[in-house]
Amino acid sequence: MSDIIRINNLSFRYHNKFVFEKLDLSIRDGEWLAIVGPNGSGKSTLVKIIVGLLKFDGTLIIDNMPLSTYNIPHIRKQIGVVFENADDYFIGETVADDLAFALENLAYSPNEIEHMVLDIANTFKINDILDKDPHFLSGGQKQRVALAAALVTNPKILIIDDALAMIDENEKEEILEILDKLHRDRNLTIITITHNLAETYKADRMIVINNGKLIIEGPVKAVLQEDKIFNRIGIEIPFMVDLSIKLQLYGLIDHIILDMNEMVNTLWK
Ligand code: ADP
């Protein structure tokens, strides 16, 4: 698989304080990568760099193009980003307007726009709220609309910057299922930025950063085993991960089990 994002020797500082020094990181085309780190570790700065909002030293290649002033418009079209405070980014008076906005800018015909809006609304199960004002929706619905708006133009990469933090667990689970399907069916590359390990379970790979340094990376379940590292940097360990690690110490299971039913069935055998 080829890399869709390649970061080499990246350094960035605000005033005199370095956030990143010679960071290397590659993300494969079609990969779901979770980037985990405590507050202040550099996660949002990295997102801003990737979408071309901050000047940096080093190389950043996205979709086979070096990020440069000249290439930013092309690269931006390949990236959808959703932030925690979706409210700040709604432009339209209705959900439908909001979804159509980016398509109008790209000069699609009214027919194509209608088709694409309905298609993404189906995917995120928001057909019944297309005529509502997005500002008055529930937190979960707002994030569905924000995700749909980020993906309506079919970008290759979706970045979720802490955007699931404020929604309830059931809603979060449903949204993650939808994203998982898009990831599989459309080969969508997803980058989840979070300090909540429970949001990483569906990712293929996790990297953990602290003070701008990559401290561990690997398949999600392998990295989740590193409870001492998470404790040290102040990342909370979800109940099922903690339970799995303890049961492994007693030899009762031999891998991380994140689903309670699966745990019960495994212990019962
Ligand atoms: P995270 O998203 O992981 O919470 P950030 O990328 O926001 O981390 O911040 C990384 C570091 O850069 C922190 O030490 C933070 O205080 C600092 N920082 C972030 N934004 C600015 C800014 N606009 N000016 C100066 N320092 C900043």
Tab-separated table of N, CA, C and O in Angstrom, residues 11 30 35 44 54-55 60 84-85 94 106 141 178 184-185 188 195 209 214 224 251 258:
chain	number	residue	atom	x	y	z
A	11	SER	N	9.784	19.945	11.714
A	11	SER	CA	9.964	20.728	12.937
A	11	SER	C	9.020	21.923	12.893
A	11	SER	O	8.784	22.503	11.837
A	30	GLY	N	-5.782	4.512	2.779
A	30	GLY	CA	-6.831	3.602	3.234
A	30	GLY	C	-6.670	3.135	4.673
A	30	GLY	O	-7.447	2.314	5.148
A	35	ILE	N	-4.336	8.939	16.527
A	35	ILE	CA	-3.232	9.677	17.140
A	35	ILE	C	-3.690	10.091	18.537
A	35	ILE	O	-4.647	10.845	18.689
A	44	SER	N	-3.427	19.021	17.917
A	44	SER	CA	-4.101	20.019	17.064
A	44	SER	C	-3.117	20.741	16.169
A	44	SER	O	-3.442	21.089	15.029
A	54	LEU	N	-0.302	26.093	9.037
A	54	LEU	CA	0.892	26.561	9.746
A	54	LEU	C	2.138	26.266	8.924
A	54	LEU	O	2.246	25.200	8.316
A	55	LYS	N	3.059	27.194	8.938
A	55	LYS	CA	4.327	26.992	8.226
A	55	LYS	C	5.257	26.132	9.076
A	55	LYS	O	5.301	26.285	10.290
A	60	LEU	N	6.383	17.460	3.860
A	60	LEU	CA	5.069	16.880	4.098
A	60	LEU	C	4.493	16.594	2.723
A	60	LEU	O	4.273	17.512	1.922
A	84	GLU	N	-14.271	19.468	17.309
A	84	GLU	CA	-15.185	19.228	18.424
A	84	GLU	C	-16.384	20.172	18.388
A	84	GLU	O	-17.522	19.758	18.536
A	85	ASN	N	-16.119	21.452	18.140
A	85	ASN	CA	-17.172	22.451	18.182
A	85	ASN	C	-17.782	22.676	16.796
A	85	ASN	O	-17.552	23.710	16.174
A	94	THR	N	-30.018	25.578	6.789
A	94	THR	CA	-30.547	24.234	7.014
A	94	THR	C	-29.410	23.235	6.821
A	94	THR	O	-28.367	23.565	6.248
A	106	LEU	N	-17.631	23.909	-5.620
A	106	LEU	CA	-16.884	23.101	-6.593
A	106	LEU	C	-17.613	23.051	-7.937
A	106	LEU	O	-17.230	22.306	-8.831
A	141	GLN	N	-26.299	14.648	16.617
A	141	GLN	CA	-26.777	14.989	15.265
A	141	GLN	C	-25.869	16.032	14.617
A	141	GLN	O	-25.560	15.952	13.430
A	178	ILE	N	-20.517	3.703	11.250
A	178	ILE	CA	-20.683	4.311	9.920
A	178	ILE	C	-19.308	4.618	9.318
A	178	ILE	O	-19.035	4.338	8.148
A	184	ARG	N	-13.960	0.894	5.042
A	184	ARG	CA	-13.838	-0.368	4.303
A	184	ARG	C	-14.323	-0.234	2.861
A	184	ARG	O	-13.649	-0.646	1.925
A	185	ASP	N	-15.526	0.333	2.685
A	185	ASP	CA	-16.151	0.340	1.350
A	185	ASP	C	-15.477	1.313	0.390
A	185	ASP	O	-15.393	1.062	-0.800
A	188	LEU	N	-11.555	4.919	2.562
A	188	LEU	CA	-11.314	6.235	3.156
A	188	LEU	C	-10.193	6.145	4.199
A	188	LEU	O	-10.220	5.269	5.052
A	195	HIS	N	-7.826	11.982	23.052
A	195	HIS	CA	-7.148	11.521	24.264
A	195	HIS	C	-7.954	10.397	24.891
A	195	HIS	O	-7.657	9.930	25.972
A	209	ILE	N	1.579	10.251	21.132
A	209	ILE	CA	2.567	11.329	21.210
A	209	ILE	C	2.488	12.023	22.557
A	209	ILE	O	1.433	12.080	23.188
A	214	LEU	N	6.852	11.081	19.216
A	214	LEU	CA	6.137	9.824	19.044
A	214	LEU	C	6.738	8.829	20.042
A	214	LEU	O	7.924	8.517	19.958
A	224	LEU	N	-2.555	-0.832	23.148
A	224	LEU	CA	-3.424	-0.738	24.334
A	224	LEU	C	-2.850	-1.498	25.531
A	224	LEU	O	-3.177	-1.207	26.682
A	251	GLY	N	-3.503	-15.139	33.740
A	251	GLY	CA	-3.519	-16.218	32.745
A	251	GLY	C	-4.914	-16.649	32.326
A	251	GLY	O	-5.103	-17.736	31.778
A	258	LEU	N	-12.265	-6.265	24.049
A	258	LEU	CA	-12.893	-4.961	24.278
A	258	LEU	C	-14.409	-5.057	24.399
A	258	LEU	O	-15.057	-4.124	24.863
